[in-house]
Coordinates of C-alpha atoms and ligand atoms in Angstrom, one line a residue:
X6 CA 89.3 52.5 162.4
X7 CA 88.8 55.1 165.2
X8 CA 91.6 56.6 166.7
X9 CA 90.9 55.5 170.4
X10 CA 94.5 56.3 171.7
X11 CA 94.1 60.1 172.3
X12 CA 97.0 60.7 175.0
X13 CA 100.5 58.9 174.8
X14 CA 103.0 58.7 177.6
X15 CA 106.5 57.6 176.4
X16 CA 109.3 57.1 178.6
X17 CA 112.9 57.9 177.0
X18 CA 114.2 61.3 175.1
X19 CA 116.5 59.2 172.3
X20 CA 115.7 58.6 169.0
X21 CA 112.4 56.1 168.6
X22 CA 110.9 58.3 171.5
X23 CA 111.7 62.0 170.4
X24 CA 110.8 60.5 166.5
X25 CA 107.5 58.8 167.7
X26 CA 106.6 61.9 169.9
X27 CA 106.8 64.3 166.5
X28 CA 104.9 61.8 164.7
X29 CA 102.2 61.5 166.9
X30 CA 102.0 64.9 167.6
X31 CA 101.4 65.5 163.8
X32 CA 98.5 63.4 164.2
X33 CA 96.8 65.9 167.2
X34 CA 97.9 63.2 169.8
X35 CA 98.2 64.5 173.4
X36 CA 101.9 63.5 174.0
X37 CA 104.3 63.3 176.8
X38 CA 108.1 62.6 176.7
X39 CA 109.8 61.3 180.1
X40 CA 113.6 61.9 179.9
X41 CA 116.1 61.8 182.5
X42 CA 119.0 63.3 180.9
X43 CA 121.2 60.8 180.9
X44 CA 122.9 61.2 178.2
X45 CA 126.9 60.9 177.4
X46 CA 128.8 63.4 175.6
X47 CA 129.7 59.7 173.2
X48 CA 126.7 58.0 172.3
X49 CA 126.5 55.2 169.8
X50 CA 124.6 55.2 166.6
X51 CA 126.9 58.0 164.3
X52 CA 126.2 56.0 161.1
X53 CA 123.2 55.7 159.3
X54 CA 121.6 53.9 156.2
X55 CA 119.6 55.5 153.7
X56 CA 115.9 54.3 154.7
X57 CA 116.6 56.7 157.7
X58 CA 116.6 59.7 154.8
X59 CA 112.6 59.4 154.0
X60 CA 111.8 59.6 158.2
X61 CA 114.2 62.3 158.3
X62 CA 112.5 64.2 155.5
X63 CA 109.0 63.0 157.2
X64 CA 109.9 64.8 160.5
X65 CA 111.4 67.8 158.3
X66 CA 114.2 67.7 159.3
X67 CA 116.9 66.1 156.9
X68 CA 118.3 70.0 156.0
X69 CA 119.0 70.1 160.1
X70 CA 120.8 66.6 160.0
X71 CA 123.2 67.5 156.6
X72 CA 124.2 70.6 158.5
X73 CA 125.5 68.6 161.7
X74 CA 126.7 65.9 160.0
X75 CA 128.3 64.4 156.7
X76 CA 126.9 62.9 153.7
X77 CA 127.8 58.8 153.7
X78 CA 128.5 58.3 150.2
X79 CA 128.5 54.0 151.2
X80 CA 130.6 51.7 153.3
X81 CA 133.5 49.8 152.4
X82 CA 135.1 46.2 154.1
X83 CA 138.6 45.7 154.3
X84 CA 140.2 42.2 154.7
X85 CA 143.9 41.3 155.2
X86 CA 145.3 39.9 151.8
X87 CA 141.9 40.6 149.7
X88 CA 140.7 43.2 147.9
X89 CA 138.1 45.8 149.5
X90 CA 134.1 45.4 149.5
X91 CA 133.3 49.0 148.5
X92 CA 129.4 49.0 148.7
X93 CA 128.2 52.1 147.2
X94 CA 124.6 53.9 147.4
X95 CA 124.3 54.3 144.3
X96 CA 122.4 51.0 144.3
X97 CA 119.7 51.9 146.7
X98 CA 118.2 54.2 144.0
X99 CA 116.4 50.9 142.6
X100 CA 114.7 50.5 145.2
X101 CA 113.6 54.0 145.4
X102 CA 115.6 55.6 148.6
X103 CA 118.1 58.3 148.5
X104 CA 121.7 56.8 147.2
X105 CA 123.2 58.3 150.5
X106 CA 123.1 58.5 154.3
X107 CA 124.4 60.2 157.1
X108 CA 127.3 60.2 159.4
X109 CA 126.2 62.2 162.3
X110 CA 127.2 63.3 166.1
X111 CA 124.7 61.4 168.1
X112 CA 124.1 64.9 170.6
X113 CA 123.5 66.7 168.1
X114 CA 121.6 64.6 166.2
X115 CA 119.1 64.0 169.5
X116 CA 118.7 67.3 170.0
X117 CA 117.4 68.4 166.7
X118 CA 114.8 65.7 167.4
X119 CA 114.3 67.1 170.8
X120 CA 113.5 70.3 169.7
X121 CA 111.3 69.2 166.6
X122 CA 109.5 67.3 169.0
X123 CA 108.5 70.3 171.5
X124 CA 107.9 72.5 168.0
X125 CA 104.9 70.1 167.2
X126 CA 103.7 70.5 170.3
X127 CA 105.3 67.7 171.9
X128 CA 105.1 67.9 176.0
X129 CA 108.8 67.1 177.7
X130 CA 109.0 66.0 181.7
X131 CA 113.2 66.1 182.6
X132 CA 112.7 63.3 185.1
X133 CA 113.4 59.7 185.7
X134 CA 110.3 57.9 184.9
X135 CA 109.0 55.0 187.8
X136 CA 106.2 52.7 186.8
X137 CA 103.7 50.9 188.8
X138 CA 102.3 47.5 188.2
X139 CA 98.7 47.5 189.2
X140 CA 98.3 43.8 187.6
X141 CA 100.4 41.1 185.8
X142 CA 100.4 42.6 182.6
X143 CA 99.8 46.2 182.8
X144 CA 101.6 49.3 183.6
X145 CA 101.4 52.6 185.2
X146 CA 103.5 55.6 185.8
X147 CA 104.0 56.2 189.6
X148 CA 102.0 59.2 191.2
X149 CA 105.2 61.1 191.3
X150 CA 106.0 60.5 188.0
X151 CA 102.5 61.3 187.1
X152 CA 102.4 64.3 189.4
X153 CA 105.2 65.5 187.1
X154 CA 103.2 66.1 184.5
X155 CA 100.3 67.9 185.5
X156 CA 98.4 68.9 182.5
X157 CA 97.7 65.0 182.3
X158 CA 95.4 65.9 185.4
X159 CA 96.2 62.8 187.6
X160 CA 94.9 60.7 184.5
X161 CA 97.2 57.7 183.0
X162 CA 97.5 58.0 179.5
X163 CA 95.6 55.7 177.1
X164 CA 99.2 54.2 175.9
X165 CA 102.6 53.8 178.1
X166 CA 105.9 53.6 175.5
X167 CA 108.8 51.9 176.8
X168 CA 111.5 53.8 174.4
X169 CA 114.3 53.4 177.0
X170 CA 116.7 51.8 174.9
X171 CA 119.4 49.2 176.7
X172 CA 117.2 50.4 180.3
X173 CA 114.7 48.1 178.7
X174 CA 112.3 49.7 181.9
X175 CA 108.7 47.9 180.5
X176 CA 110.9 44.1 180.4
X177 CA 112.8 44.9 183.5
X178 CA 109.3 46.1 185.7
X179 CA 107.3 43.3 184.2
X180 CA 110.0 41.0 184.2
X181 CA 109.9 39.9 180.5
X182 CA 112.3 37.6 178.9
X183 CA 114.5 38.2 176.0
X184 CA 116.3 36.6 173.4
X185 CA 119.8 37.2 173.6
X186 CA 121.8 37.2 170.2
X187 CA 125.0 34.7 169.4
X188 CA 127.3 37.0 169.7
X189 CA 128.8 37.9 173.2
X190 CA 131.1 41.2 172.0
X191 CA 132.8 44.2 173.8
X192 CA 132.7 47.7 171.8
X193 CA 135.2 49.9 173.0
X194 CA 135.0 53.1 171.0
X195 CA 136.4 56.9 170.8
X196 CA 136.5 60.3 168.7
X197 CA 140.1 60.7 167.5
X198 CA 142.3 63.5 165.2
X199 CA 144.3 62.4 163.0
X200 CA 143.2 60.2 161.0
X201 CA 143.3 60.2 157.4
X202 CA 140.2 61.1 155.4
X203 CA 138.4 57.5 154.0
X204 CA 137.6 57.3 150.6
X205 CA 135.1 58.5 149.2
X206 CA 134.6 61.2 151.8
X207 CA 132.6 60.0 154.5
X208 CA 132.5 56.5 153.5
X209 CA 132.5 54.4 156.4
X210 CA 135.0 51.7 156.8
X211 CA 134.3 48.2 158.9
X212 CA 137.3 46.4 159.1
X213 CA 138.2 42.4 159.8
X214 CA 140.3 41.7 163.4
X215 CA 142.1 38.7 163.7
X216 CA 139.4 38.4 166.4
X217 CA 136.4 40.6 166.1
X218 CA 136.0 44.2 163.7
X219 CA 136.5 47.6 163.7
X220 CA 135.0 51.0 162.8
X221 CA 135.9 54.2 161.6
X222 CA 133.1 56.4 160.7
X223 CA 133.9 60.3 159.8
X224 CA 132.5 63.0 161.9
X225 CA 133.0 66.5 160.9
X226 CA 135.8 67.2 162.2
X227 CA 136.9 64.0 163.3
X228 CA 136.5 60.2 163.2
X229 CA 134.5 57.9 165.6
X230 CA 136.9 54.7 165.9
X231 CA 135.4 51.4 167.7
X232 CA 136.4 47.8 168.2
X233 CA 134.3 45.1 168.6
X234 CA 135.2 42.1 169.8
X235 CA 134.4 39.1 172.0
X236 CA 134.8 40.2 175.6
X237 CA 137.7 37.4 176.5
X238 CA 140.2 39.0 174.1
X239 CA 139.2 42.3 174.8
X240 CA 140.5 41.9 178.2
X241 CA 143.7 40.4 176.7
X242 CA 144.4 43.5 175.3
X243 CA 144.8 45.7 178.9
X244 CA 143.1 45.8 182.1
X245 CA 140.6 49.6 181.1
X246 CA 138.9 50.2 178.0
X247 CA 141.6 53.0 176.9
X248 CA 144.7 50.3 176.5
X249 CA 142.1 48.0 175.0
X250 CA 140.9 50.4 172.2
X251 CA 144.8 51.3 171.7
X252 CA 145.9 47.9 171.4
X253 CA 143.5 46.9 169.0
X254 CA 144.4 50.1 167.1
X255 CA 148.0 49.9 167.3
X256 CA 148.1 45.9 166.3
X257 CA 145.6 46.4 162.9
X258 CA 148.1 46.9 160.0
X259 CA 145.7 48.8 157.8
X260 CA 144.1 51.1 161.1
X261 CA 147.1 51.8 162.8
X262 CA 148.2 52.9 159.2
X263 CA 145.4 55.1 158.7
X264 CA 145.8 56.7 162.0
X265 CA 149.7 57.2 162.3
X266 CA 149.0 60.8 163.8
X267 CA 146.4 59.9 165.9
X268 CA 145.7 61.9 168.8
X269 CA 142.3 60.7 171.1
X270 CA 140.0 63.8 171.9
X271 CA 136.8 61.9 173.9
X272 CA 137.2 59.7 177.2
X273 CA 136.7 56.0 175.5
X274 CA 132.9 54.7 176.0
X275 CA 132.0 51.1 176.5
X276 CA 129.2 49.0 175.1
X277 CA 128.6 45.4 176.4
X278 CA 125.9 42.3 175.8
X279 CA 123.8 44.2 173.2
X280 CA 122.7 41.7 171.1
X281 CA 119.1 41.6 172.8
X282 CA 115.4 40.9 171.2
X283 CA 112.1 41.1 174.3
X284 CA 109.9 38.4 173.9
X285 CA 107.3 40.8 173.7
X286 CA 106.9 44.0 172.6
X287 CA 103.2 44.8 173.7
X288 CA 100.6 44.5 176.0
X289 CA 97.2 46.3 177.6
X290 CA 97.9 50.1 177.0
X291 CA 102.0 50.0 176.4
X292 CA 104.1 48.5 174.0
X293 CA 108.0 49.2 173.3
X294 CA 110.1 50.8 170.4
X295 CA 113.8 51.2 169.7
X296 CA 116.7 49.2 171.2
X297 CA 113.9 48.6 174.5
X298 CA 112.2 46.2 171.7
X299 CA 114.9 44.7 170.4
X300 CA 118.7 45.5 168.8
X301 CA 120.6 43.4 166.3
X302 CA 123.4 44.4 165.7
X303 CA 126.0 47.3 165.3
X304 CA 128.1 46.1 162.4
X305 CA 125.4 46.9 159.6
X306 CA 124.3 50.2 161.3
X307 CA 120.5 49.4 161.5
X308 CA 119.8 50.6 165.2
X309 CA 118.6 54.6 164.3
X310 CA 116.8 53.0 161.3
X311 CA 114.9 50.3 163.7
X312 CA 114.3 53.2 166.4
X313 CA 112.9 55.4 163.9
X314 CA 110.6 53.1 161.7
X315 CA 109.3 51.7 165.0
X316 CA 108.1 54.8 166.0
X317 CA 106.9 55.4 162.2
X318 CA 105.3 52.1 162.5
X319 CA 103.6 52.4 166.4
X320 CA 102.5 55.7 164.9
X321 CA 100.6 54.2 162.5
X322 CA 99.6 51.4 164.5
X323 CA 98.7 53.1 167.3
X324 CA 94.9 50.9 167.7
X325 CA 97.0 47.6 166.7
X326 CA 99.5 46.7 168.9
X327 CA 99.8 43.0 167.9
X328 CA 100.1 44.7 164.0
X329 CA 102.6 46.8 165.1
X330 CA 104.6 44.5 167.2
X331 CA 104.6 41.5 163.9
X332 CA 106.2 43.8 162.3
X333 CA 108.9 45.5 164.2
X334 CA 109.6 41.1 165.0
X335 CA 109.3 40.4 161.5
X336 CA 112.3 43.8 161.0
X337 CA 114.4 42.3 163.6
X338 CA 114.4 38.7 162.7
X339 CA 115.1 39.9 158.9
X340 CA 117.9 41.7 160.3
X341 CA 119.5 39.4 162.7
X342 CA 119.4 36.8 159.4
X343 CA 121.2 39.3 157.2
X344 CA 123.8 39.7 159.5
X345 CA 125.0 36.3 160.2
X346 CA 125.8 36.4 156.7
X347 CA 128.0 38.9 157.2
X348 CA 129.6 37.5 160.4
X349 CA 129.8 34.1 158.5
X350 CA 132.0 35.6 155.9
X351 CA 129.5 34.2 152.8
X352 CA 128.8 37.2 152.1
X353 CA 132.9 38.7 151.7
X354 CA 133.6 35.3 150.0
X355 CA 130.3 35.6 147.6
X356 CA 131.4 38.8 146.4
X357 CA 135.3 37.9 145.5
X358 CA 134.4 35.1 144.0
X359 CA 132.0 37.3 142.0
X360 CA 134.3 39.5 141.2
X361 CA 136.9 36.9 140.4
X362 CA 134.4 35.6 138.0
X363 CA 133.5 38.4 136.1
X364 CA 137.1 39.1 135.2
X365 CA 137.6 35.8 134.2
X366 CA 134.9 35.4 131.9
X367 CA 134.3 39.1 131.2
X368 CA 130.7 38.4 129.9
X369 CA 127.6 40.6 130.2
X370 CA 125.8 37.3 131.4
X371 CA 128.3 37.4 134.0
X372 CA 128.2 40.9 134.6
X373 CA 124.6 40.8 135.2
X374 CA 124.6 38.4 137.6
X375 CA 126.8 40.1 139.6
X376 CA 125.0 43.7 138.8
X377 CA 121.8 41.8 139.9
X378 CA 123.7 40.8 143.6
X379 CA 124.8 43.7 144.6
X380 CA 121.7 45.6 144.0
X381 CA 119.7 43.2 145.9
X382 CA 122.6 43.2 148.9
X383 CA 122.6 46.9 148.7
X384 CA 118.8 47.5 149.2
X385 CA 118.7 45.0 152.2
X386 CA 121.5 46.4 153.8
X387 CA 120.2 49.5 153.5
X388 CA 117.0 49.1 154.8
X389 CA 114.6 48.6 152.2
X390 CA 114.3 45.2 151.2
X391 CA 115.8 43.7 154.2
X392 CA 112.6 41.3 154.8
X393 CA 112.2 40.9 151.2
X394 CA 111.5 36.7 150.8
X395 CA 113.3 36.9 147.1
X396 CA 116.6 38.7 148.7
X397 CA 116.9 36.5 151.9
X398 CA 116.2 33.1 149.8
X399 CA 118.6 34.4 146.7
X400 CA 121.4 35.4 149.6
X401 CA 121.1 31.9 151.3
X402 CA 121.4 29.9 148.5
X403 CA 124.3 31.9 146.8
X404 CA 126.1 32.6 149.8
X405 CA 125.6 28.8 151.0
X406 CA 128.3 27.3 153.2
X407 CA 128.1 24.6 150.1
X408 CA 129.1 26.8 147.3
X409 CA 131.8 29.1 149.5
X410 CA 132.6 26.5 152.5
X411 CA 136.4 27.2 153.4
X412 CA 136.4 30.5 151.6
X413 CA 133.6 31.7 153.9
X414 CA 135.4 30.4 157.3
X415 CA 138.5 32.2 156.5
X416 CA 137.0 35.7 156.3
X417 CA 134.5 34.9 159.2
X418 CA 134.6 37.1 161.5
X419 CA 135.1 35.7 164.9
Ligands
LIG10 C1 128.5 49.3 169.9 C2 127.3 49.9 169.2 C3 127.5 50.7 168.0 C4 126.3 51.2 167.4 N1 126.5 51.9 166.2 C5 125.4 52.3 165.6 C6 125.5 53.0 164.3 O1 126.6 53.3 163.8 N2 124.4 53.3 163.7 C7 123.1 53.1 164.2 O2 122.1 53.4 163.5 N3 123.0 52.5 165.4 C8 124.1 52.1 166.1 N4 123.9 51.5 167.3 C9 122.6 51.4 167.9 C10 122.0 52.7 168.3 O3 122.9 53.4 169.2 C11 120.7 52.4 169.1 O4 119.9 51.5 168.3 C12 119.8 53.7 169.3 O5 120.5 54.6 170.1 C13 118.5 53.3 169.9 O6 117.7 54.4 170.2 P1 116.6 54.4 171.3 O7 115.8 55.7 171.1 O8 115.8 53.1 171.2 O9 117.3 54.4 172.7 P2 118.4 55.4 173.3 O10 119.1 56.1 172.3 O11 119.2 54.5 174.2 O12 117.5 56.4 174.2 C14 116.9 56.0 175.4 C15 116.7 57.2 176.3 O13 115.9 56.8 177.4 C16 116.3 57.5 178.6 N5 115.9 56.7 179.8 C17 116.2 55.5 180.1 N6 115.6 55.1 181.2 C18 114.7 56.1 181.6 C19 113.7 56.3 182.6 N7 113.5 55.4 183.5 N8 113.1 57.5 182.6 C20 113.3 58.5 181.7 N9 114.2 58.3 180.7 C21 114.9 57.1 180.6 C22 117.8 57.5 178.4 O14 118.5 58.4 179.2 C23 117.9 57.8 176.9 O15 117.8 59.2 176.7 C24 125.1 51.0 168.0 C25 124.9 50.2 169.1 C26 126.0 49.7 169.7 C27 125.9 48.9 171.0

């Protein structure tokens, strides 16, 4: 098909923007990036999976990110009273990505796309971006928005991006509803020293609350530690997001053990209601990427890998909207399915039964079985194979509330 988008105007300077900017340039597209410069010193999204590694390496840039950041060797699970849930990379190399990811400071990390971006030719506009909305279902920037940008010669562009993440600009200007997800959490989060290294290095830890879950993902030179949990008991825990993220630290047996030193070196961010999927993600001449589309999820980590493989995908889409958007809903709705299995507990309860099994009847039929699951867990969590129809069916049947029932409840995660 002929390429009839020739100039793009996207509106946001984070990941799915600044990565949809440098793809598009590569293609000879006329782009411009709206930013306002908004961003925190703390930013979400440290932790990556390994699909992220082939955009990375796309955008040349995966050298850039190693050197800012450190290699994610997998994540493990903890649980009070049961063994860990180490899942390990190694996995992923079945279904051909690398068998690691990255841990990385989100600044950092931005700005290396920033600065790819402008390298390809990329046009920037430091500004907060105002639309117009000349009819129901269309957009355009305002004329002082526009007038910022002058080489675009008082013309719109052929395609307006919303990648505003949570701003959500397109929805909020054209009023579009969205789905919000089950879960109605608090994250409280902060960089601390003095906390012990996890094992492997850089292996990210999740770990089961009485009521909700923790992180603690390594940084170089420090770790990121969040809680998430429903927003009611977060506000049993103090009155401002400091005491909260303390409390929850200083109650967990096995984080307040791993952190006996610890000594808080960021202010403490907050993230509320993020559970979010728009009802639409395209229309005449714009469409949406990133968290302005849709987010899942945090526990899982997929939120850089759906900002950048929407802007891989709207790259490649950029004459099919509706293709592009069928997608990106068929991504998220994969996702959101994978993780209710996690917040279920099927999943935890699956895999220590498996485990159980396999030392009880130490069989290679056995061990099979279970080799089979967790390479077919490991390459949807990571990414891959998260729509795959054999891996969703396979997970709902084995991880059934009929097979694990009161297993499952107890290590739900609530
Ligand atoms: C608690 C929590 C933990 C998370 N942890 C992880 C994790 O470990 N790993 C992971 O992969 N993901 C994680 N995420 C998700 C991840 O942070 C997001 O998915 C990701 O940042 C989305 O990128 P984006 O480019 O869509 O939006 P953003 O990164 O939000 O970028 C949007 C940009 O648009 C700009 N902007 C907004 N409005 C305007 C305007 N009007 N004009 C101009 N500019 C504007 C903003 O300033 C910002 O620069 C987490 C999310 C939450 C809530």
């Amino acid at each position: 098909m002929k390429q009839q988008t020739r100039t793009v105007g996207i509106i946001g300077g984070g990941p799915s923007g600044l990565a949809l900017a440098s793809l598009l340039a590569m293609k000879g597209v006329d782009v411009t990036v709206f930013d306002d410069g908004r961003r925190p010193d703390l930013v979400v999204g440290e932790s990556l999976v390994p699909a992220v590694v082939p955009v990375l390496r796309k955008l040349g840039l995966e050298e850039k990110v190693a050197a800012i950041g450190l290699v994610k060797p997998g994540v493990s699970f903890t649980m009070p009273g049961k063994e860990r849930v180490n899942f390990n990379f190694n996995n992923v190399a079945r279904c051909n990505l690398p068998t690691y990811a990255y841990n990385v400071p989100r600044p950092a990390f931005d700005r290396l796309l920033d600065d790819r971006a402008t390298e390809l030719g990329a046009r920037r506009v430091r500004a907060r971006a105002r639309l117009e909305r000349p009819a129901a279902d269309r957009l355009a920037l305002a004329p002082e928005t526009l007038a910022h940008a002058p080489w675009l010669q008082g013309r719109q562009p052929d395609l307006l991006v919303d990648a505003t993440g949570r701003s959500r600009l397109f929805a909020r200007t054209m009023e579009i509803p969205s789905t919000a997800g089950p879960r109605k959490d608090v994250a409280h989060f902060a960089h601390f020293e003095g906390f012990e290294e996890n094992e492997p290095r850089g292996q990210v830890v999740i770990g089961w609350l009485e009521k909700g879950w923790n992180w603690r993902i390594p940084l170089p030179g420090r770790v990121s530690v969040g809680v998430v949990m429903h927003r009611d008991e977060a506000a049993r825990l103090g009155a401002t997001p400091e005491e909260r993220l303390e409390n929850a630290i200083a109650r967990d047996p096995i984080l307040s053990k791993a952190g006996p030193d610890r000594h808080r070196i960021t202010d403490v961010a907050t993230y509320t209601n993020y559970q979010l999927i728009s009802s639409r993600g395209y229309g005449p001449g714009w469409a949406m990427t990133g968290d302005a589309f849709g987010f899942v999820d945090p526990m899982l980590s997929p939120g850089l890998w759906l900002a950048l493989h929407s802007a891989e995908l709207l790259s490649e889409h950029l004459d099919d909207l509706h293709g592009y958007s069928r997608r990106m809903r068929r991504q998220l709705r994969a996702w959101m399915e994978m993780i209710s299995h996690y917040y279920s507990g099927r999943i935890f309860a699956m895999y220590h039964k498996g485990t159980e099994y396999s030392r009880r009847y130490p069989h290679e039929f056995c061990r099979r079985i279970q080799s089979h699951f967790d390479v077919q867990v490991a390459c949807m969590a990571c990414g891959a194979r998260t729509q795959s129809l054999y891996g969703r069916t396979a997970l709902k049947v084995f991880s059934s509330q009929a097979v694990w029932g009161r297993e499952a409840a107890a290590l739900a995660i609530r």
